[in-house]
mmCIF file of C-alpha atoms in Angstrom:
data_model
loop_
_atom_site.group_PDB
_atom_site.id
_atom_site.type_symbol
_atom_site.label_atom_id
_atom_site.label_comp_id
_atom_site.label_asym_id
_atom_site.label_seq_id
_atom_site.Cartn_x
_atom_site.Cartn_y
_atom_site.Cartn_z
ATOM 1 C CA PRO P 159 -7.705 16.050 -26.975
ATOM 2 C CA GLU P 160 -10.275 13.441 -26.211
ATOM 3 C CA SER P 161 -9.366 9.865 -27.254
ATOM 4 C CA VAL P 162 -11.663 7.642 -29.653
ATOM 5 C CA CYS P 163 -11.982 5.242 -26.697
ATOM 6 C CA SER P 164 -13.098 7.882 -24.475
ATOM 7 C CA SER P 165 -15.694 9.243 -26.775
ATOM 8 C CA ALA P 166 -16.888 5.831 -27.492
ATOM 9 C CA ALA P 167 -17.421 5.128 -23.805
ATOM 10 C CA LYS P 168 -19.364 8.284 -23.292
ATOM 11 C CA ASP P 169 -21.906 7.503 -26.172
ATOM 12 C CA SER P 170 -24.659 5.762 -24.441
ATOM 13 C CA LYS P 171 -26.376 4.756 -27.736
ATOM 14 C CA TYR P 172 -23.088 3.184 -29.028
ATOM 15 C CA ILE P 173 -22.630 1.215 -25.799
ATOM 16 C CA THR P 174 -26.391 0.066 -25.632
ATOM 17 C CA ALA P 175 -25.932 -1.260 -29.303
ATOM 18 C CA MET P 176 -22.698 -2.962 -28.456
ATOM 19 C CA ARG P 177 -24.604 -4.566 -25.480
ATOM 20 C CA GLU P 178 -27.152 -6.166 -27.784
ATOM 21 C CA THR P 179 -24.935 -7.108 -30.923
ATOM 22 C CA GLY P 180 -21.789 -7.510 -29.331
ATOM 23 C CA TRP P 181 -18.569 -6.195 -30.723
ATOM 24 C CA GLU P 182 -15.515 -6.955 -32.651
ATOM 25 C CA TYR P 183 -12.037 -5.007 -32.118
ATOM 26 C CA ASP P 184 -11.860 -2.308 -34.680
ATOM 27 C CA GLU P 185 -8.243 -1.847 -35.715
ATOM 28 C CA THR P 186 -9.074 1.236 -37.716
ATOM 29 C CA LYS P 187 -10.423 2.898 -34.780
ATOM 30 C CA PHE P 188 -8.152 1.638 -31.972
ATOM 31 C CA GLY P 189 -4.970 0.495 -33.672
ATOM 32 C CA PRO P 190 -3.396 -2.988 -33.673
ATOM 33 C CA ASP P 191 -4.973 -5.684 -31.478
ATOM 34 C CA PRO P 192 -3.262 -5.709 -27.983
ATOM 35 C CA THR P 193 -3.751 -9.167 -27.359
ATOM 36 C CA TYR P 194 -0.748 -11.113 -26.052
ATOM 37 C CA ALA P 195 -0.640 -14.223 -27.818
ATOM 38 C CA ASP P 196 2.095 -16.934 -26.745
ATOM 39 C CA LEU P 197 2.945 -14.717 -23.828
ATOM 40 C CA TYR P 198 3.384 -17.887 -21.549
ATOM 41 C CA ASP P 199 2.682 -21.347 -22.478
ATOM 42 C CA GLY P 200 4.242 -23.205 -19.660
ATOM 43 C CA SER P 201 2.721 -24.967 -16.728
ATOM 44 C CA TYR P 202 0.710 -23.008 -14.337
ATOM 45 C CA GLY P 203 -0.950 -23.549 -10.944
ATOM 46 C CA PRO P 204 0.488 -23.683 -7.431
ATOM 47 C CA THR P 205 3.774 -25.241 -6.946
ATOM 48 C CA ASN P 206 4.365 -28.155 -4.728
ATOM 49 C CA SER P 207 6.315 -26.071 -2.248
ATOM 50 C CA VAL P 208 3.200 -23.848 -1.747
ATOM 51 C CA LEU P 209 0.805 -26.852 -1.518
ATOM 52 C CA ALA P 210 3.064 -28.143 1.327
ATOM 53 C CA VAL P 211 1.981 -25.195 3.456
ATOM 54 C CA ALA P 212 -1.357 -24.345 1.941
ATOM 55 C CA GLU P 213 -3.287 -25.885 4.902
ATOM 56 C CA ASP P 214 -1.505 -23.578 7.660
ATOM 57 C CA PRO P 215 -2.422 -20.062 7.246
ATOM 58 C CA LEU P 216 0.641 -18.861 9.342
ATOM 59 C CA ALA P 217 2.796 -21.125 7.338
ATOM 60 C CA LEU P 218 1.509 -19.585 4.159
ATOM 61 C CA LEU P 219 2.115 -16.162 5.457
ATOM 62 C CA PHE P 220 5.676 -17.124 6.148
ATOM 63 C CA TYR P 221 6.126 -18.617 2.829
ATOM 64 C CA PHE P 222 5.208 -15.542 0.874
ATOM 65 C CA MET P 223 6.579 -13.149 3.370
ATOM 66 C CA PRO P 224 9.820 -14.740 4.564
ATOM 67 C CA PRO P 225 12.143 -13.130 7.301
ATOM 68 C CA LYS P 226 14.830 -12.301 4.409
ATOM 69 C CA LEU P 227 12.112 -10.176 2.962
ATOM 70 C CA TRP P 228 11.334 -8.346 6.295
ATOM 71 C CA ALA P 229 14.989 -7.679 6.549
ATOM 72 C CA GLN P 230 15.248 -6.345 3.091
ATOM 73 C CA ILE P 231 12.037 -4.165 3.543
ATOM 74 C CA ALA P 232 13.449 -2.695 6.788
ATOM 75 C CA VAL P 233 16.639 -1.785 5.024
ATOM 76 C CA GLU P 234 15.047 -0.114 2.142
ATOM 77 C CA SER P 235 12.550 1.708 4.238
ATOM 78 C CA ASN P 236 15.724 2.953 6.423
ATOM 79 C CA THR P 237 17.410 4.135 3.105
ATOM 80 C CA TYR P 238 14.701 5.845 2.126
ATOM 81 C CA HIS P 239 13.984 7.494 5.347
ATOM 82 C CA ARG P 240 17.549 8.839 5.390
ATOM 83 C CA GLN P 241 17.411 10.043 1.696
ATOM 84 C CA SER P 242 14.187 11.939 1.966
ATOM 85 C CA ILE P 243 15.217 13.685 5.212
ATOM 86 C CA PRO P 244 16.095 17.019 3.407
ATOM 87 C CA GLN P 245 12.815 17.130 1.313
ATOM 88 C CA ARG P 246 10.640 16.187 4.255
ATOM 89 C CA ALA P 247 12.408 18.807 6.595
ATOM 90 C CA ARG P 248 11.655 21.474 3.937
ATOM 91 C CA ALA P 249 8.024 20.290 3.607
ATOM 92 C CA ILE P 250 7.627 20.481 7.489
ATOM 93 C CA ARG P 251 9.129 23.846 7.725
ATOM 94 C CA ALA P 252 6.878 25.057 4.836
ATOM 95 C CA GLN P 253 3.772 23.641 6.794
ATOM 96 C CA GLN P 254 4.859 25.257 9.916
ATOM 97 C CA ARG P 255 5.237 28.727 7.946
ATOM 98 C CA LYS P 256 1.809 28.281 6.531
ATOM 99 C CA GLY P 257 0.163 27.387 9.892
ATOM 100 C CA GLY P 258 1.492 30.685 11.247
ATOM 101 C CA GLY P 259 2.952 29.132 14.463
ATOM 102 C CA LYS P 260 6.499 28.828 15.397
ATOM 103 C CA VAL P 261 8.889 27.972 12.609
ATOM 104 C CA GLU P 262 11.787 25.716 13.537
ATOM 105 C CA ASP P 263 15.158 25.961 12.207
ATOM 106 C CA LEU P 264 15.734 23.679 9.067
ATOM 107 C CA GLY P 265 18.836 22.173 10.953
ATOM 108 C CA ASP P 266 16.679 21.345 13.982
ATOM 109 C CA ILE P 267 13.837 19.586 12.093
ATOM 110 C CA ARG P 268 16.589 17.699 10.191
ATOM 111 C CA ARG P 269 18.160 16.481 13.554
ATOM 112 C CA CYS P 270 14.842 15.557 14.896
ATOM 113 C CA LEU P 271 14.075 13.325 11.715
ATOM 114 C CA ASP P 272 17.537 11.987 11.762
ATOM 115 C CA GLY P 273 17.065 10.842 15.216
ATOM 116 C CA VAL P 274 14.144 8.441 14.416
ATOM 117 C CA GLU P 275 15.437 5.022 15.162
ATOM 118 C CA ASP P 276 15.663 2.608 12.349
ATOM 119 C CA ILE P 277 13.015 0.145 11.430
ATOM 120 C CA GLU P 278 13.968 -3.232 12.558
ATOM 121 C CA ALA P 279 12.847 -6.341 10.637
ATOM 122 C CA TYR P 280 10.533 -7.662 13.402
ATOM 123 C CA GLU P 281 8.629 -4.530 13.036
ATOM 124 C CA VAL P 282 7.618 -5.164 9.526
ATOM 125 C CA LEU P 283 5.958 -8.507 10.572
ATOM 126 C CA ARG P 284 4.324 -6.415 13.454
ATOM 127 C CA VAL P 285 2.875 -4.065 10.964
ATOM 128 C CA MET P 286 1.681 -7.108 8.852
ATOM 129 C CA ALA P 287 0.049 -8.430 11.882
ATOM 130 C CA LEU P 288 -1.842 -5.001 12.636
ATOM 131 C CA LEU P 289 -2.905 -4.735 8.929
ATOM 132 C CA ILE P 290 -4.328 -8.355 9.472
ATOM 133 C CA ALA P 291 -6.115 -7.164 12.491
ATOM 134 C CA ARG P 292 -7.442 -4.360 10.804
ATOM 135 C CA MET P 293 -8.665 -6.391 7.957
ATOM 136 C CA LEU P 294 -10.532 -8.807 10.518
ATOM 137 C CA ALA P 295 -11.832 -6.076 12.634
ATOM 138 C CA PRO P 296 -12.278 -3.017 10.496
ATOM 139 C CA ILE P 297 -12.489 0.481 12.012
ATOM 140 C CA ARG P 298 -13.930 2.790 9.530
ATOM 141 C CA LYS P 299 -13.185 5.972 11.609
ATOM 142 C CA GLY P 300 -9.578 5.738 10.353
ATOM 143 C CA ILE P 301 -6.110 4.251 11.342
ATOM 144 C CA ALA P 302 -5.782 6.591 14.513
ATOM 145 C CA ALA P 303 -8.854 4.895 16.182
ATOM 146 C CA HIS P 304 -6.709 1.813 16.471
ATOM 147 C CA TRP P 305 -4.916 3.704 19.446
ATOM 148 C CA SER P 306 -8.115 4.847 20.882
ATOM 149 C CA VAL P 307 -8.463 4.396 24.677
ATOM 150 C CA ALA P 308 -12.076 3.517 24.309
ATOM 151 C CA LYS P 309 -13.503 0.495 22.807
ATOM 152 C CA VAL P 310 -14.136 1.011 19.143
ATOM 153 C CA GLY P 311 -16.179 -1.698 17.173
ATOM 154 C CA ALA P 312 -14.791 -5.356 17.694
ATOM 155 C CA MET P 313 -11.415 -4.197 18.483
ATOM 156 C CA PRO P 314 -10.523 -3.748 22.339
ATOM 157 C CA ALA P 315 -9.169 -0.510 23.403
ATOM 158 C CA ASN P 316 -5.749 0.373 22.573
ATOM 159 C CA ARG P 317 -4.583 -2.948 21.234
ATOM 160 C CA PHE P 318 -2.202 -1.321 18.682
ATOM 161 C CA GLY P 319 -0.554 0.606 21.488
ATOM 162 C CA LEU P 320 0.616 -2.610 23.024
ATOM 163 C CA PHE P 321 2.671 -3.505 19.911
ATOM 164 C CA MET P 322 3.372 -0.127 18.198
ATOM 165 C CA SER P 323 3.441 3.386 19.635
ATOM 166 C CA LYS P 324 1.218 5.953 17.733
ATOM 167 C CA ASN P 325 4.141 8.133 17.032
ATOM 168 C CA ARG P 326 6.502 5.721 15.630
#
Protein backbone atom coordinates (compact mmCIF):
# COMPACT_ATOMS: atom_id res chain seq x y z
CA PRO A 1 0.00 0.00 0.00
CA GLU A 2 1.15 3.50 -0.83
CA SER A 3 1.95 5.73 2.14
CA VAL A 4 0.46 9.15 2.72
CA CYS A 5 3.93 10.74 2.42
CA SER A 6 4.53 9.04 -0.91
CA SER A 7 1.19 10.10 -2.36
CA ALA A 8 1.71 13.69 -1.14
CA ALA A 9 5.17 13.78 -2.74
CA LYS A 10 3.71 12.67 -6.09
CA ASP A 11 0.95 15.32 -6.07
CA SER A 12 2.52 18.22 -8.01
CA LYS A 13 -0.32 20.67 -7.20
CA TYR A 14 0.06 19.92 -3.49
CA ILE A 15 3.84 20.44 -3.69
CA THR A 16 3.43 23.71 -5.63
CA ALA A 17 0.95 25.00 -3.04
CA MET A 18 3.38 24.11 -0.24
CA ARG A 19 6.17 25.94 -2.07
CA GLU A 20 4.11 29.14 -2.07
CA THR A 21 2.34 28.97 1.28
CA GLY A 22 4.77 26.94 3.34
CA TRP A 23 3.72 24.06 5.49
CA GLU A 24 3.22 22.92 9.03
CA TYR A 25 3.68 19.42 10.27
CA ASP A 26 0.29 17.66 10.20
CA GLU A 27 0.14 15.10 13.01
CA THR A 28 -3.23 13.81 11.80
CA LYS A 29 -1.72 12.70 8.49
CA PHE A 30 1.85 11.81 9.46
CA GLY A 31 1.74 10.80 13.13
CA PRO A 32 3.57 12.38 16.07
CA ASP A 33 6.21 15.01 15.34
CA PRO A 34 9.56 13.22 14.95
CA THR A 35 11.74 16.14 16.10
CA TYR A 36 14.35 15.16 18.62
CA ALA A 37 14.11 17.84 21.28
CA ASP A 38 16.95 17.89 23.81
CA LEU A 39 18.76 15.01 22.12
CA TYR A 40 22.12 16.59 23.01
CA ASP A 41 22.68 19.89 24.75
CA GLY A 42 26.38 19.69 25.63
CA SER A 43 29.28 21.51 24.06
CA TYR A 44 30.05 20.85 20.42
CA GLY A 45 32.70 21.61 17.84
CA PRO A 46 36.23 20.32 17.32
CA THR A 47 38.09 19.09 20.37
CA ASN A 48 41.45 20.48 21.45
CA SER A 49 43.17 17.23 20.44
CA VAL A 50 41.92 17.45 16.85
CA LEU A 51 42.71 21.16 16.66
CA ALA A 52 46.32 20.32 17.57
CA VAL A 53 46.69 18.28 14.34
CA ALA A 54 44.27 20.24 12.15
CA GLU A 55 46.99 22.01 10.13
CA ASP A 56 48.71 18.79 8.99
CA PRO A 57 46.58 16.64 6.64
CA LEU A 58 48.67 13.51 7.28
CA ALA A 59 48.47 13.95 11.05
CA LEU A 60 44.72 14.46 10.68
CA LEU A 61 44.44 11.19 8.71
CA PHE A 62 46.33 9.32 11.43
CA TYR A 63 44.21 11.01 14.10
CA PHE A 64 41.00 9.61 12.63
CA MET A 65 42.54 6.37 11.40
CA PRO A 66 45.14 5.33 13.99
CA PRO A 67 47.26 2.16 13.58
CA LYS A 68 45.10 0.36 16.18
CA LEU A 69 42.14 0.82 13.86
CA TRP A 70 44.09 -0.60 10.89
CA ALA A 71 44.90 -3.68 12.95
CA GLN A 72 41.27 -4.11 13.99
CA ILE A 73 40.02 -3.71 10.42
CA ALA A 74 42.56 -6.32 9.28
CA VAL A 75 41.51 -8.76 12.03
CA GLU A 76 37.80 -8.34 11.26
CA SER A 77 38.39 -8.61 7.50
CA ASN A 78 40.32 -11.85 7.96
CA THR A 79 37.62 -13.22 10.27
CA TYR A 80 34.94 -12.37 7.72
CA HIS A 81 37.00 -13.97 4.95
CA ARG A 82 37.32 -17.24 6.87
CA GLN A 83 33.65 -17.28 7.88
CA SER A 84 32.39 -16.63 4.36
CA ILE A 85 34.49 -19.26 2.55
CA PRO A 86 31.74 -21.93 2.35
CA GLN A 87 29.14 -19.49 1.04
CA ARG A 88 31.54 -17.91 -1.46
CA ALA A 89 32.73 -21.33 -2.65
CA ARG A 90 29.13 -22.37 -3.39
CA ALA A 91 28.54 -19.09 -5.23
CA ILE A 92 31.70 -19.57 -7.32
CA ARG A 93 30.71 -23.11 -8.23
CA ALA A 94 27.17 -21.98 -9.14
CA GLN A 95 28.70 -19.31 -11.38
CA GLN A 96 30.93 -21.94 -13.02
CA ARG A 97 27.92 -24.17 -13.67
CA LYS A 98 26.00 -21.24 -15.10
CA GLY A 99 28.91 -20.35 -17.39
CA GLY A 100 28.98 -23.84 -18.88
CA GLY A 101 32.75 -24.23 -18.50
CA LYS A 102 34.79 -26.46 -16.21
CA VAL A 103 33.18 -26.89 -12.79
CA GLU A 104 35.72 -27.28 -10.01
CA ASP A 105 35.19 -29.48 -6.97
CA LEU A 106 33.76 -27.57 -4.00
CA GLY A 107 36.67 -28.68 -1.81
CA ASP A 108 39.19 -27.34 -4.33
CA ILE A 109 37.45 -23.98 -4.42
CA ARG A 110 37.41 -23.85 -0.61
CA ARG A 111 41.12 -24.72 -0.45
CA CYS A 112 41.89 -21.99 -2.98
CA LEU A 113 39.91 -19.43 -0.98
CA ASP A 114 41.49 -20.66 2.25
CA GLY A 115 44.94 -20.20 0.70
CA VAL A 116 44.50 -16.44 0.39
CA GLU A 117 46.98 -14.71 2.69
CA ASP A 118 45.64 -12.76 5.64
CA ILE A 119 45.33 -9.00 5.30
CA GLU A 120 48.04 -7.16 7.21
CA ALA A 121 47.40 -3.90 9.06
CA TYR A 122 49.66 -1.88 6.74
CA GLU A 123 47.58 -3.03 3.75
CA VAL A 124 44.56 -1.23 5.19
CA LEU A 125 46.53 2.03 5.10
CA ARG A 126 47.66 1.18 1.58
CA VAL A 127 44.04 0.82 0.48
CA MET A 128 43.24 4.18 2.08
CA ALA A 129 46.14 5.75 0.17
CA LEU A 130 44.90 4.24 -3.08
CA LEU A 131 41.39 5.54 -2.40
CA ILE A 132 42.80 9.01 -1.77
CA ALA A 133 44.80 8.75 -5.01
CA ARG A 134 41.63 7.74 -6.83
CA MET A 135 39.84 10.73 -5.33
CA LEU A 136 42.60 13.14 -6.37
CA ALA A 137 43.00 11.67 -9.87
CA PRO A 138 39.67 10.00 -10.67
CA ILE A 139 39.49 7.44 -13.43
CA ARG A 140 35.93 7.07 -14.61
CA LYS A 141 36.59 3.85 -16.52
CA GLY A 142 36.36 1.78 -13.33
CA ILE A 143 38.76 0.58 -10.68
CA ALA A 144 40.45 -1.95 -13.00
CA ALA A 145 41.81 0.95 -15.07
CA HIS A 146 44.14 1.79 -12.17
CA TRP A 147 46.16 -1.31 -13.07
CA SER A 148 46.23 -0.36 -16.74
CA VAL A 149 49.64 -0.57 -18.41
CA ALA A 150 48.79 2.51 -20.50
CA LYS A 151 48.46 6.01 -19.05
CA VAL A 152 44.84 6.82 -18.21
CA GLY A 153 43.93 10.40 -17.34
CA ALA A 154 46.24 12.08 -14.82
CA MET A 155 47.28 8.76 -13.27
CA PRO A 156 50.56 7.36 -14.63
CA ALA A 157 50.50 3.82 -15.99
CA ASN A 158 50.34 0.92 -13.50
CA ARG A 159 50.74 3.00 -10.31
CA PHE A 160 48.49 0.73 -8.27
CA GLY A 161 50.43 -2.36 -9.37
CA LEU A 162 53.50 -1.05 -7.56
CA PHE A 163 51.65 -1.11 -4.26
CA MET A 164 48.94 -3.74 -4.55
CA SER A 165 48.59 -6.57 -7.02
CA LYS A 166 45.37 -6.66 -9.03
CA ASN A 167 44.44 -10.19 -7.93
CA ARG A 168 44.99 -9.69 -4.20
